PDB file of C-alpha atoms in Angstrom:
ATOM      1  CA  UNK A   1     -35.862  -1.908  -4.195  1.00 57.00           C
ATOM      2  CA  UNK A   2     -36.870  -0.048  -7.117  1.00 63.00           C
ATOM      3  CA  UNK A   3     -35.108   3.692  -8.156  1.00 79.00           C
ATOM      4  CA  UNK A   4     -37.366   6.332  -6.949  1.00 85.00           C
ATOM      5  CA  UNK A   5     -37.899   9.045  -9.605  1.00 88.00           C
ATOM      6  CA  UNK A   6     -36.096  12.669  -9.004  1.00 88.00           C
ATOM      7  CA  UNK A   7     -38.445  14.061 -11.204  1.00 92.00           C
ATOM      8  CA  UNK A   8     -42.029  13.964 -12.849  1.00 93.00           C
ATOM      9  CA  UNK A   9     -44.182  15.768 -15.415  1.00 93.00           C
ATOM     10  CA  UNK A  10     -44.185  16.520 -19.146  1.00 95.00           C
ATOM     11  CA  UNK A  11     -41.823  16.533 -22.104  1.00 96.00           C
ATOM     12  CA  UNK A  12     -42.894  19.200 -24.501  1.00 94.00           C
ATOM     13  CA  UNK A  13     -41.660  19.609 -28.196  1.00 92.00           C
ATOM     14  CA  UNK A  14     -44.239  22.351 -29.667  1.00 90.00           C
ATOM     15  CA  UNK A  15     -47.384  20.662 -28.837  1.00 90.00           C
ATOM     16  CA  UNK A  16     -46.858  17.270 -28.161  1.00 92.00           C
ATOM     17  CA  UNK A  17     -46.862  16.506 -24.390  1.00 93.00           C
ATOM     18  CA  UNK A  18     -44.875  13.025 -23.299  1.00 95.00           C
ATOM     19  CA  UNK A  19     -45.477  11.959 -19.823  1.00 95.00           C
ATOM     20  CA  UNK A  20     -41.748  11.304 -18.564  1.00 96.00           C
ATOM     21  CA  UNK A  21     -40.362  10.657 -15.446  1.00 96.00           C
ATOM     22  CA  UNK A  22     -36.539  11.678 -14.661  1.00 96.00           C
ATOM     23  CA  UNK A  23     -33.756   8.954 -12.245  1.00 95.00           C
ATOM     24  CA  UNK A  24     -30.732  10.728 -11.324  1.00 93.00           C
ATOM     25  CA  UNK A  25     -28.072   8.258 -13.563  1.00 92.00           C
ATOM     26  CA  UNK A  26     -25.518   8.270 -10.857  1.00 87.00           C
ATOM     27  CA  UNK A  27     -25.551   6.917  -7.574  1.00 80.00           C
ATOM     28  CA  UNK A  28     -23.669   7.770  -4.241  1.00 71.00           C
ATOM     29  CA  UNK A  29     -24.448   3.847  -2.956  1.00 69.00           C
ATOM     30  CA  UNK A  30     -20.954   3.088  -3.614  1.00 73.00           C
ATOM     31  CA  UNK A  31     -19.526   6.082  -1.841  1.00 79.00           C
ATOM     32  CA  UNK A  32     -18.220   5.876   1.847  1.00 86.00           C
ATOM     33  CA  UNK A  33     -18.556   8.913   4.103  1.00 86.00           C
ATOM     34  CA  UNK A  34     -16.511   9.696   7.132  1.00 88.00           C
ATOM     35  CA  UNK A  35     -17.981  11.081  10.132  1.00 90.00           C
ATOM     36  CA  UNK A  36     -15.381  13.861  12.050  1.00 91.00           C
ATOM     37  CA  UNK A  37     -14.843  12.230  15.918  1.00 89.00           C
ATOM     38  CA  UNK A  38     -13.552  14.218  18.900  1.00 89.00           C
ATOM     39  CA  UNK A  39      -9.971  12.072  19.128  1.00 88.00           C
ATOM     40  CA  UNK A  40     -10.115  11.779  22.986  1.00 88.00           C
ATOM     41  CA  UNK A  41     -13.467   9.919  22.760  1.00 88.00           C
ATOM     42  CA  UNK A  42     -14.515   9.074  19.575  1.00 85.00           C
ATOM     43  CA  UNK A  43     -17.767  10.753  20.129  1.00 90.00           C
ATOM     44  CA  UNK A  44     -19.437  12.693  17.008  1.00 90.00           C
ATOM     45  CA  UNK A  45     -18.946  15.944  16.409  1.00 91.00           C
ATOM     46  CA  UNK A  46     -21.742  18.404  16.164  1.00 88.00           C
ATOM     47  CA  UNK A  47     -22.186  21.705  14.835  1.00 87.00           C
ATOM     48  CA  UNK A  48     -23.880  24.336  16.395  1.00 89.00           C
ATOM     49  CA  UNK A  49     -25.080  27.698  14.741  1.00 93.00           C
ATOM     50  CA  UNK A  50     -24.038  30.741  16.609  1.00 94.00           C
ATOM     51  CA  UNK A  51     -23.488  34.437  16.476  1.00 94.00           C
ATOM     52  CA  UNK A  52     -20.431  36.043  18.111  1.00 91.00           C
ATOM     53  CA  UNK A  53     -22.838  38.414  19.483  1.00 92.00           C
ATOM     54  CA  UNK A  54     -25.615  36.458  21.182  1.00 93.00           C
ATOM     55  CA  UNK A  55     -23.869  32.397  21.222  1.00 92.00           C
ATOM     56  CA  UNK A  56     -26.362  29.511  19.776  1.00 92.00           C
ATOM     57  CA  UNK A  57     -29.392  30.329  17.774  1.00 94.00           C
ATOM     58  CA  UNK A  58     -32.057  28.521  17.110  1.00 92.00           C
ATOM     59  CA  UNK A  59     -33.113  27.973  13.182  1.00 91.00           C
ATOM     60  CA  UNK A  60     -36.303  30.448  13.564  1.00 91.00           C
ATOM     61  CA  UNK A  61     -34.168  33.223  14.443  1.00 92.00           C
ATOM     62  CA  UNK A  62     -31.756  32.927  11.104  1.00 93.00           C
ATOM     63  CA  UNK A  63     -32.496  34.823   8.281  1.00 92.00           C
ATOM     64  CA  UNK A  64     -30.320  35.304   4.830  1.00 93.00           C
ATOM     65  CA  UNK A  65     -28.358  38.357   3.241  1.00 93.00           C
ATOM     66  CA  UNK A  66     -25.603  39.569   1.298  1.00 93.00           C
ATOM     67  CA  UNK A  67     -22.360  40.882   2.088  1.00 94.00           C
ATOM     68  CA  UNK A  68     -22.348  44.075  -0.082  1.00 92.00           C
ATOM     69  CA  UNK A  69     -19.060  45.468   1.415  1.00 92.00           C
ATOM     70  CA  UNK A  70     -16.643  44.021   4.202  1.00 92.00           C
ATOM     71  CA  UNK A  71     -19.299  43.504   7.448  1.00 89.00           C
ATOM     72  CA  UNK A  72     -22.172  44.871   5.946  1.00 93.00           C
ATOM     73  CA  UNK A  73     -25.335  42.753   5.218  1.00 94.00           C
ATOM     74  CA  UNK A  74     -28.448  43.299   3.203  1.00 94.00           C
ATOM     75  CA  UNK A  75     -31.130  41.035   4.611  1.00 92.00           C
ATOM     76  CA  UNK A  76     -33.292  39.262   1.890  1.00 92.00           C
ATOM     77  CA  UNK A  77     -36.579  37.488   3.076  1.00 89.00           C
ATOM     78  CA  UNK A  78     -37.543  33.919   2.114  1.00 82.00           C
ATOM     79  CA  UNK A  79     -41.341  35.745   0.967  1.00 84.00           C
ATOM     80  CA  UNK A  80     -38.925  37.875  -1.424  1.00 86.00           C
ATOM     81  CA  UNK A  81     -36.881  35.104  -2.244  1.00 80.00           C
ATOM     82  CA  UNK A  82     -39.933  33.130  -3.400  1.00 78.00           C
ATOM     83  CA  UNK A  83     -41.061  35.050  -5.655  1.00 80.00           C
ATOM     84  CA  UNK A  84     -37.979  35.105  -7.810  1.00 79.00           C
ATOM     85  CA  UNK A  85     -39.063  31.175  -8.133  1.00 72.00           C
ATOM     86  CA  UNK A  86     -40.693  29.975 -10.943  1.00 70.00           C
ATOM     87  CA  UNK A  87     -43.899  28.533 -10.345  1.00 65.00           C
ATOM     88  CA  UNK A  88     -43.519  24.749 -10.085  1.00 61.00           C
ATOM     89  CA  UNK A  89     -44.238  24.009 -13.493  1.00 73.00           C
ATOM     90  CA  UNK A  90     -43.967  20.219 -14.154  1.00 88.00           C
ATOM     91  CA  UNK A  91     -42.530  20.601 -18.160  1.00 92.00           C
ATOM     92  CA  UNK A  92     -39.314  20.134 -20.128  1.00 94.00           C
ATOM     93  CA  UNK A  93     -39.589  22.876 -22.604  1.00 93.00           C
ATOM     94  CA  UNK A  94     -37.505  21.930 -25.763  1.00 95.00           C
ATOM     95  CA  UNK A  95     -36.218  25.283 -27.108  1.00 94.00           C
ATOM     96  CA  UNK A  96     -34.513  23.888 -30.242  1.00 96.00           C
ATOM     97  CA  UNK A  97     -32.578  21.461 -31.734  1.00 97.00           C
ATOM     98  CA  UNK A  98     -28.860  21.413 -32.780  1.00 96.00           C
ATOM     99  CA  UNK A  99     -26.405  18.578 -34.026  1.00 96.00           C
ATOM    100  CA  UNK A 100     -25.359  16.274 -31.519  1.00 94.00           C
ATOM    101  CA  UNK A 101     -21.441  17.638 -31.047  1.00 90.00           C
ATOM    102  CA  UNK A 102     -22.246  21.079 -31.080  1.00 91.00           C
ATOM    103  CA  UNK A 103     -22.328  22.073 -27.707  1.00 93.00           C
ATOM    104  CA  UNK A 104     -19.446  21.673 -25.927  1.00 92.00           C
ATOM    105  CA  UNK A 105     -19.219  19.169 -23.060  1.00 91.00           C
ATOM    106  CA  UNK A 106     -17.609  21.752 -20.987  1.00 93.00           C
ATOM    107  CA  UNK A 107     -20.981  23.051 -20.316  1.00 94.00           C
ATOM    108  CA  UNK A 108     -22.410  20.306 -18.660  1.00 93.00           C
ATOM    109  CA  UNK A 109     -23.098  20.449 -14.479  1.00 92.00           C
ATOM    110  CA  UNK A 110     -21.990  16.539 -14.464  1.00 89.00           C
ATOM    111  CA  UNK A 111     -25.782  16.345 -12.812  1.00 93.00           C
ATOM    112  CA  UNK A 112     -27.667  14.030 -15.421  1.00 96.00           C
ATOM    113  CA  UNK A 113     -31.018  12.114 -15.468  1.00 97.00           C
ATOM    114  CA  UNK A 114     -32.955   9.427 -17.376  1.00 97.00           C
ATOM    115  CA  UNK A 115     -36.055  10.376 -18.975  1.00 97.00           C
ATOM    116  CA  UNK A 116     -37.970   6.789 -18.933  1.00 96.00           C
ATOM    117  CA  UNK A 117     -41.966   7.516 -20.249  1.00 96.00           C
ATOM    118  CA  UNK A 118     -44.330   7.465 -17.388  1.00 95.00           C
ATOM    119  CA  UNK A 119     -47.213   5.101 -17.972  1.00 93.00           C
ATOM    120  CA  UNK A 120     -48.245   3.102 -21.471  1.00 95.00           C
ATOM    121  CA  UNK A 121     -49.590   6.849 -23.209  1.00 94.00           C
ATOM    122  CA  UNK A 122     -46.179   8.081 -23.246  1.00 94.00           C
ATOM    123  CA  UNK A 123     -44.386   5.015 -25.220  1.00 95.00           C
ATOM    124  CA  UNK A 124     -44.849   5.718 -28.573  1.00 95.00           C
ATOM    125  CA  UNK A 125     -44.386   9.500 -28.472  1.00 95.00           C
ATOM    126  CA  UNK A 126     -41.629   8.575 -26.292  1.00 96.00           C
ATOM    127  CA  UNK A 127     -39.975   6.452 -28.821  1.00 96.00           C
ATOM    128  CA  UNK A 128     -40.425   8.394 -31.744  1.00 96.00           C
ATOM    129  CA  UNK A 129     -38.748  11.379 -30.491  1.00 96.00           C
ATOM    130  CA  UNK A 130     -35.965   9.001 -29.602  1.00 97.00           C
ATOM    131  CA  UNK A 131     -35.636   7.458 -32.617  1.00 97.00           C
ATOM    132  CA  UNK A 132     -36.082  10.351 -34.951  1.00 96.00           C
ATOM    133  CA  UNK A 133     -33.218  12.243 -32.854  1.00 97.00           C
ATOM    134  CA  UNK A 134     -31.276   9.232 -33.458  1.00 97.00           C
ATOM    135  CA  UNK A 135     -31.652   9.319 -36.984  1.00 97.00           C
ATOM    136  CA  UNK A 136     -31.058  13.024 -36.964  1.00 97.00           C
ATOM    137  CA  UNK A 137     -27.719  13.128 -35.026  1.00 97.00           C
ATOM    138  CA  UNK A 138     -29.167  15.692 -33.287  1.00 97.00           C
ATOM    139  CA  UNK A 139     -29.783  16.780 -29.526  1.00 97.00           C
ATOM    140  CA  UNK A 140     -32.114  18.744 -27.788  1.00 97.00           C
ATOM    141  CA  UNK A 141     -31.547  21.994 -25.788  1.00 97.00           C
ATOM    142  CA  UNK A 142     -34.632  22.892 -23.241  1.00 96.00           C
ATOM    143  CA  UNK A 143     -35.595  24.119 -20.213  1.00 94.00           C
ATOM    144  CA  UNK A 144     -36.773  22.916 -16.917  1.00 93.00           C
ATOM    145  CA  UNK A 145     -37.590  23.829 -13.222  1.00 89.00           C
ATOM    146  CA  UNK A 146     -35.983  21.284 -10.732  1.00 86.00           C
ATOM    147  CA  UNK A 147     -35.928  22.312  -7.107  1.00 79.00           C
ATOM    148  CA  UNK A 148     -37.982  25.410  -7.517  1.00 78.00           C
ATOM    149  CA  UNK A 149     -34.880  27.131 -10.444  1.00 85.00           C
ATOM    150  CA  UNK A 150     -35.117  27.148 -13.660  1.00 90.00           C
ATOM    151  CA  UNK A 151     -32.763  25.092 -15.134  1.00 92.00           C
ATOM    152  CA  UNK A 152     -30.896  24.864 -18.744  1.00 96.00           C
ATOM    153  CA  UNK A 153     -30.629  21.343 -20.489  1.00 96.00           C
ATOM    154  CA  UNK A 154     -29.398  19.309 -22.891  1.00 97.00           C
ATOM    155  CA  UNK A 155     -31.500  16.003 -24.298  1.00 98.00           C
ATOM    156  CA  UNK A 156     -29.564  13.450 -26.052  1.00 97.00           C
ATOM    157  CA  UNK A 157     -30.433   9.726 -27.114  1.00 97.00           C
ATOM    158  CA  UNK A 158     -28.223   7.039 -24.894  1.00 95.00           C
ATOM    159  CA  UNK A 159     -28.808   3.327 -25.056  1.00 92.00           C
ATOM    160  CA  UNK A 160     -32.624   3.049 -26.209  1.00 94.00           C
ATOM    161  CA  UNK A 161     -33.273   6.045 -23.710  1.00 97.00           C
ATOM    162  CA  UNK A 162     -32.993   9.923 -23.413  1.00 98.00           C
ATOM    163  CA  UNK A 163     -30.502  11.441 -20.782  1.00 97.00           C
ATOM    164  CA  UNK A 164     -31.152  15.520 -19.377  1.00 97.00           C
ATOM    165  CA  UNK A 165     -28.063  16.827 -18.261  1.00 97.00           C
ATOM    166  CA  UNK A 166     -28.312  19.841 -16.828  1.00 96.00           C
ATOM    167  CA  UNK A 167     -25.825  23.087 -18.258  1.00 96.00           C
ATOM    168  CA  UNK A 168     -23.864  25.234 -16.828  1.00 95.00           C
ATOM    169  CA  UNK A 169     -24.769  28.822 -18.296  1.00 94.00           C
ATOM    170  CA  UNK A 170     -22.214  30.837 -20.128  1.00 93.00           C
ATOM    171  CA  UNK A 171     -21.154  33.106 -17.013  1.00 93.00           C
ATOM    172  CA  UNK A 172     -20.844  30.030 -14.918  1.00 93.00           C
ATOM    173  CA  UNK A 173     -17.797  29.036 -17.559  1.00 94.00           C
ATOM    174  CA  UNK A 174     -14.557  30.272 -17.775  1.00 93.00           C
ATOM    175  CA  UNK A 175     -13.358  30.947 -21.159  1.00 90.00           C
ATOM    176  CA  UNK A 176      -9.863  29.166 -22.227  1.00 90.00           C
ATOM    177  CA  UNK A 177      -8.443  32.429 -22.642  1.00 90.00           C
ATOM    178  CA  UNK A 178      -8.127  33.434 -18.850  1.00 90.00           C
ATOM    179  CA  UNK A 179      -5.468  30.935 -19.024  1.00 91.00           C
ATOM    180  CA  UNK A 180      -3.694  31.884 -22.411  1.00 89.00           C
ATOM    181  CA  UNK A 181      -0.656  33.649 -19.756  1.00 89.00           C
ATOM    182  CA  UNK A 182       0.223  29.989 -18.458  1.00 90.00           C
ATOM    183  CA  UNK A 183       1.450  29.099 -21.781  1.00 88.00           C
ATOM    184  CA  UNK A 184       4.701  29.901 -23.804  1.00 89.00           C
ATOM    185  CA  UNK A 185       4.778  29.660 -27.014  1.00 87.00           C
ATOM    186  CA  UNK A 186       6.826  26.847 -28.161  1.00 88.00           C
ATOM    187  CA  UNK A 187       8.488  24.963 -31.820  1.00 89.00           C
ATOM    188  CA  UNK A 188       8.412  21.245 -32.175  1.00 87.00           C
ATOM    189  CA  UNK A 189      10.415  19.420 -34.393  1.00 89.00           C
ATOM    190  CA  UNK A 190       8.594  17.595 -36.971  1.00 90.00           C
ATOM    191  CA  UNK A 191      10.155  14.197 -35.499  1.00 89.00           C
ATOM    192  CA  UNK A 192       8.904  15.160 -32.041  1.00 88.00           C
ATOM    193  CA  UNK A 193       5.266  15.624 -33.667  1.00 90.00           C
ATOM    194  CA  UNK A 194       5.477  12.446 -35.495  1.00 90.00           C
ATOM    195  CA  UNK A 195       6.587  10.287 -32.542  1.00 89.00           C
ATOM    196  CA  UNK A 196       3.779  11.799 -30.257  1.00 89.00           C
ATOM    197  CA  UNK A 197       1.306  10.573 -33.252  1.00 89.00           C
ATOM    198  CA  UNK A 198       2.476   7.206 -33.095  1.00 88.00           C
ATOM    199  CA  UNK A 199       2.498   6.945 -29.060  1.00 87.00           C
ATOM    200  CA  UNK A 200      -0.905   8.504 -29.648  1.00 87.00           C
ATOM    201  CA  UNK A 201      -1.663   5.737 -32.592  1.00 86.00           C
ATOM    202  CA  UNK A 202      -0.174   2.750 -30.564  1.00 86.00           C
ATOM    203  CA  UNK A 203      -2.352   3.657 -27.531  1.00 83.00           C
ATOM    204  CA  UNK A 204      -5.509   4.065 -29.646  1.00 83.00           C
ATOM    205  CA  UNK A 205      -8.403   1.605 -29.046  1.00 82.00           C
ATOM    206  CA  UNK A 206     -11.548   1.290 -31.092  1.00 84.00           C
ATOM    207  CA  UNK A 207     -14.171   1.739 -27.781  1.00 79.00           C
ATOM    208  CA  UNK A 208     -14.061   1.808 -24.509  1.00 76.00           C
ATOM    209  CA  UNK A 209     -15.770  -0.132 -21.262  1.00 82.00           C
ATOM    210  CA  UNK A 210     -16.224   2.053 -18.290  1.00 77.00           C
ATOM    211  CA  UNK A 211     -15.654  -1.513 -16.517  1.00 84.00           C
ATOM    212  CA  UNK A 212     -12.962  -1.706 -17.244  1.00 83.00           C
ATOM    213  CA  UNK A 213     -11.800   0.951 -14.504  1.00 78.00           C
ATOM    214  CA  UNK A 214     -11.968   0.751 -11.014  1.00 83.00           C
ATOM    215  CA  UNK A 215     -12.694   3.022  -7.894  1.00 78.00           C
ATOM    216  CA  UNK A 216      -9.509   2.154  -6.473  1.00 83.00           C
ATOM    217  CA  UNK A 217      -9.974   4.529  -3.966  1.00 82.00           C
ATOM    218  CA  UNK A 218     -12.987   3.678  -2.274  1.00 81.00           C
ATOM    219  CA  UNK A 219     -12.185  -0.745  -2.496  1.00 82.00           C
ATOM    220  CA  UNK A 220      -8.740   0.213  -0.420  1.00 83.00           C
ATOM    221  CA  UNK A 221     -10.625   2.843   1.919  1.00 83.00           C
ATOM    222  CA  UNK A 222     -13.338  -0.350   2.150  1.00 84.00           C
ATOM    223  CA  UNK A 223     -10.815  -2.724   2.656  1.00 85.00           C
ATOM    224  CA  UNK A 224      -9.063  -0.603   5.765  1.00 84.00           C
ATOM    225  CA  UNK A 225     -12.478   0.361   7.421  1.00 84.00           C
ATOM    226  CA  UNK A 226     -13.125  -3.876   7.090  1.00 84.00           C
ATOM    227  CA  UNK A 227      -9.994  -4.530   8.480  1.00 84.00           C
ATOM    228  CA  UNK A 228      -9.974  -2.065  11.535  1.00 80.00           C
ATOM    229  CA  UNK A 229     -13.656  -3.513  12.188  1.00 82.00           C
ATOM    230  CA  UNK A 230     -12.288  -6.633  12.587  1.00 83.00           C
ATOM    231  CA  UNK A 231      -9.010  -5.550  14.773  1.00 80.00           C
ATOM    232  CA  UNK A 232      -6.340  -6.915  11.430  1.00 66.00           C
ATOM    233  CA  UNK A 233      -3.703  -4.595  10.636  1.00 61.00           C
ATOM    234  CA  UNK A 234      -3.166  -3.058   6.875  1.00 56.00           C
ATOM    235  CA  UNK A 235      -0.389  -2.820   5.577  1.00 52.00           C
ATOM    236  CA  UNK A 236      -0.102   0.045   3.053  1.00 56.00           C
ATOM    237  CA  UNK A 237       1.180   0.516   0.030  1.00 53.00           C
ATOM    238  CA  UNK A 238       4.615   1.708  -1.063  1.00 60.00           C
ATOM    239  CA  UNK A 239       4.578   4.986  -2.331  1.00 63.00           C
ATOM    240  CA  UNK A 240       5.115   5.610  -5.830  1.00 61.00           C
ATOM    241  CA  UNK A 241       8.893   6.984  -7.141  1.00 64.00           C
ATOM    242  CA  UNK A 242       8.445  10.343  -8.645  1.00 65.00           C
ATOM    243  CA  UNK A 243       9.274   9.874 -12.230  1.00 65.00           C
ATOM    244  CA  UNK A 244      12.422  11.237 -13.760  1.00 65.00           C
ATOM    245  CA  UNK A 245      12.427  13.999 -16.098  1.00 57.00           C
ATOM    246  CA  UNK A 246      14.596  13.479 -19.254  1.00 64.00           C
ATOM    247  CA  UNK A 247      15.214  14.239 -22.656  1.00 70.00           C
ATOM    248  CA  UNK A 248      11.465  14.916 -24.572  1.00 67.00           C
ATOM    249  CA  UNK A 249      12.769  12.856 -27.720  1.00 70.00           C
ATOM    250  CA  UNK A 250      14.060   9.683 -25.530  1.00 76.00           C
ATOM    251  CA  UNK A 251      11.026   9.694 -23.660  1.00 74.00           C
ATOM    252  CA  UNK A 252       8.903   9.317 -26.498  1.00 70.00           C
ATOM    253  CA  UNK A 253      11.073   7.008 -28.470  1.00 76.00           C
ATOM    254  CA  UNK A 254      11.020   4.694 -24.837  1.00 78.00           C
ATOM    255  CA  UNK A 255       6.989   5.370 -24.931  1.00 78.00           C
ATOM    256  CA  UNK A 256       6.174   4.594 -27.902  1.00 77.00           C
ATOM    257  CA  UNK A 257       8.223   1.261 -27.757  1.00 80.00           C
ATOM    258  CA  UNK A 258       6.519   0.227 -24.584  1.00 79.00           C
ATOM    259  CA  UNK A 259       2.852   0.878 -25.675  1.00 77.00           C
ATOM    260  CA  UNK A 260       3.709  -0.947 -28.786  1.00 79.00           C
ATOM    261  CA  UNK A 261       5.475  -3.819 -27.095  1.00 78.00           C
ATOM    262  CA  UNK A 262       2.258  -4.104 -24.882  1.00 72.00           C
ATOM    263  CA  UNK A 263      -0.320  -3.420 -27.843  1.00 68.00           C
ATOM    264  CA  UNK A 264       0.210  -6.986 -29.425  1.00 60.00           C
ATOM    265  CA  UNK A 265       0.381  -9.415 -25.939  1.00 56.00           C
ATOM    266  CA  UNK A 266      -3.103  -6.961 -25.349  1.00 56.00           C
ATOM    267  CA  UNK A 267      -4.849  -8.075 -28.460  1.00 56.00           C
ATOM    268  CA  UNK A 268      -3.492 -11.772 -28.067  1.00 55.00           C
ATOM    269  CA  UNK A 269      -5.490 -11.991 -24.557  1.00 52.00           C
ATOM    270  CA  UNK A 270      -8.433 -10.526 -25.752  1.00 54.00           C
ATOM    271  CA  UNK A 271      -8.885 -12.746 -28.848  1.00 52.00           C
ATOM    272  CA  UNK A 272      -8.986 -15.827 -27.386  1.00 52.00           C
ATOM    273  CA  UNK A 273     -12.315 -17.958 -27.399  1.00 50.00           C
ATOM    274  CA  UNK A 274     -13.305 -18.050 -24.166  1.00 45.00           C
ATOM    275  CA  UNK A 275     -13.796 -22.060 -24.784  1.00 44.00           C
ATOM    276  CA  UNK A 276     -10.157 -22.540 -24.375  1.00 42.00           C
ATOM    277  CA  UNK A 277      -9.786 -20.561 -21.441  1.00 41.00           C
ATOM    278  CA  UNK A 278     -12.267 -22.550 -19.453  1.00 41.00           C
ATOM    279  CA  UNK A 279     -10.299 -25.728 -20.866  1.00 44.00           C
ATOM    280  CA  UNK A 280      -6.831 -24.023 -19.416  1.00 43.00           C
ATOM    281  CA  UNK A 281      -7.263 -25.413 -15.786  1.00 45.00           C
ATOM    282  CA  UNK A 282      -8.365 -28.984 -16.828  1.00 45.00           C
ATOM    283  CA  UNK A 283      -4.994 -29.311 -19.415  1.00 46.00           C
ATOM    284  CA  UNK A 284      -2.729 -27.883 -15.645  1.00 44.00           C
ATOM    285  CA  UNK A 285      -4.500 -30.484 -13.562  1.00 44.00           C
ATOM    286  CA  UNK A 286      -3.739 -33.166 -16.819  1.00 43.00           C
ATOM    287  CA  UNK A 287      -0.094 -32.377 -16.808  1.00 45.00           C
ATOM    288  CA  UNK A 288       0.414 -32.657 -13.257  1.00 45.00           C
ATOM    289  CA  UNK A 289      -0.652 -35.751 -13.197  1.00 46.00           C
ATOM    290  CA  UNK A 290       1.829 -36.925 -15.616  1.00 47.00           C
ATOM    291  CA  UNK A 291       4.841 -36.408 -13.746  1.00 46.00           C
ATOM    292  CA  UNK A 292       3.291 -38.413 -10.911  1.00 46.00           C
ATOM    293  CA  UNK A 293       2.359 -41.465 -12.813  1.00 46.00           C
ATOM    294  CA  UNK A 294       5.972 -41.651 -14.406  1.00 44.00           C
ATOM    295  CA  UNK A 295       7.689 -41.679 -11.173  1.00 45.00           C
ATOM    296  CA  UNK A 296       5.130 -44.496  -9.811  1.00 46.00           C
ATOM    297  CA  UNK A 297       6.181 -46.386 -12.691  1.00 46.00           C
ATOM    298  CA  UNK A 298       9.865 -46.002 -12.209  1.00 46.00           C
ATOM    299  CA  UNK A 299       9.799 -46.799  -8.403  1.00 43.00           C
TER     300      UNK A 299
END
């Protein structure tokens, strides 16, 4: 089935209009969600809105506020509400544009989309803003209403594409320094500072494959749903030893030796043509053959 679009309408730099569409670029397929059962009968639980006062309510009788002070409400109507909305209109608004590593990824909701041009007129203009953003090492910051709410973005080039990620505003982020009293000021040696650069150094890689990580999580929760369904018993896993704290300097030195120890084996596997690898299992079955045939021989 094909990805049904979050989003439609117009991407607007000055006065060229490009007829985009926006696909939320993560998915929740892979997630498993866990229903709350009453334990005596494994039936469902449900929720039920009620007020102290009067017991269950139906939804026509709810209405929102705001606790001002402790217990007392000021009631806001959804008419009053609604006009605080923007009006629904269907355009991303680029404000301006600013290098691509200015803005701080702190900023960013971690809700992002994929602009993909809707329809043939919107390829070229569609591409050309892509590519000239590209070649500018530059991304876009512009507004949006999604969901009725105005909404602050980012635009940046990704893969032959353009991703909107949606920011945080500057009251929504707390500042580093709320957190300045959790540290102590503290002197390192200039041995300790060169062996955490080489741990550093020796763990380095040149890129990085997001497949290369797995939900762990979710296969073992899979796995133990899969094997209650079928009435198998798990067995779990050992829990981890808590690691020992010792001397900063040792610890490094003991680091660094490991990731380097690991570093070389690491680049051995990964440089191998993957001709010889497919060869591997017919060279096993060859050799254990061998043995075989000698012993026919000798008997």
């Amino acid at each position: 089935m094909a990805p049904r679009s979050s989003w439609k309408g117009y991407l607007k730099v000055s006065l060229v209009a490009i007829p985009v569409k926006a696909y939320n670029a993560t998915s929740e397929s892979n997630s498993i969600q866990l229903n709350q059962l009453h334990e005596e009968c494994h039936s469902r639980i449900r929720y039920q809105k009620t007020c102290p006062i009067h017991g269950e309510v139906s939804q026509d009788e709810i209405v929102s506020g705001y606790e001002y002070s402790k217990g007392q409400y000021v009631v806001v109507d959804p008419s009053e509400i609604q006009q605080l909305r923007p009006e629904g209109d269907k355009s991303i608004a680029i404000d301006k544009f600013i290098p691509a590593e200015t803005l701080d990824r702190i900023y960013d909701s971690g809700r992002t989309y994929y602009l993909i041009p809707d329809g043939p007129v919107g390829q070229k203009p569609y591409a050309l803003l892509r590519d000239a953003m590209v070649a500018e090492n530059c991304q876009a910051i512009a507004q949006v209403v999604i969901s009725n709410r105005e909404q602050l973005v980012r635009l940046r080039p990704y893969d032959n594409l353009l991703t909107m990620t949606v920011l945080n505003h500057a009251a929504q982020v707390k500042l580093p320094t709320a957190f300045s009293d959790e540290l102590v000021s503290t002197d390192s040696t200039e041995k300790e500072v060169e062996l955490t650069r080489q741990l550093i150094q020796a763990l380095s890689a040149d890129s990085m494959e997001m497949s290369e990580y797995r939900d762990v999580y979710t296969e073992k929760l899979t796995k133990l749903i899969e094997s209650k369904v079928s009435g198998q018993e798990l067995v779990t896993s050992p829990v981890a030893a808590e690691p020992q704290v010792i001397n900063l300097m040792d610890a490094l030195k003991a680091s660094v030796e490991q990731a380097t120890r690991s570093q070389p084996a690491k680049a051995a596997k990964e440089s191998k043509p993957a001709r010889k690898m497919a060869q591997t299992p017919r060279k096993t079955a060859a050799a254990k053959k061998k043995p075989a045939e000698k012993k026919r021989k000798s008997s």
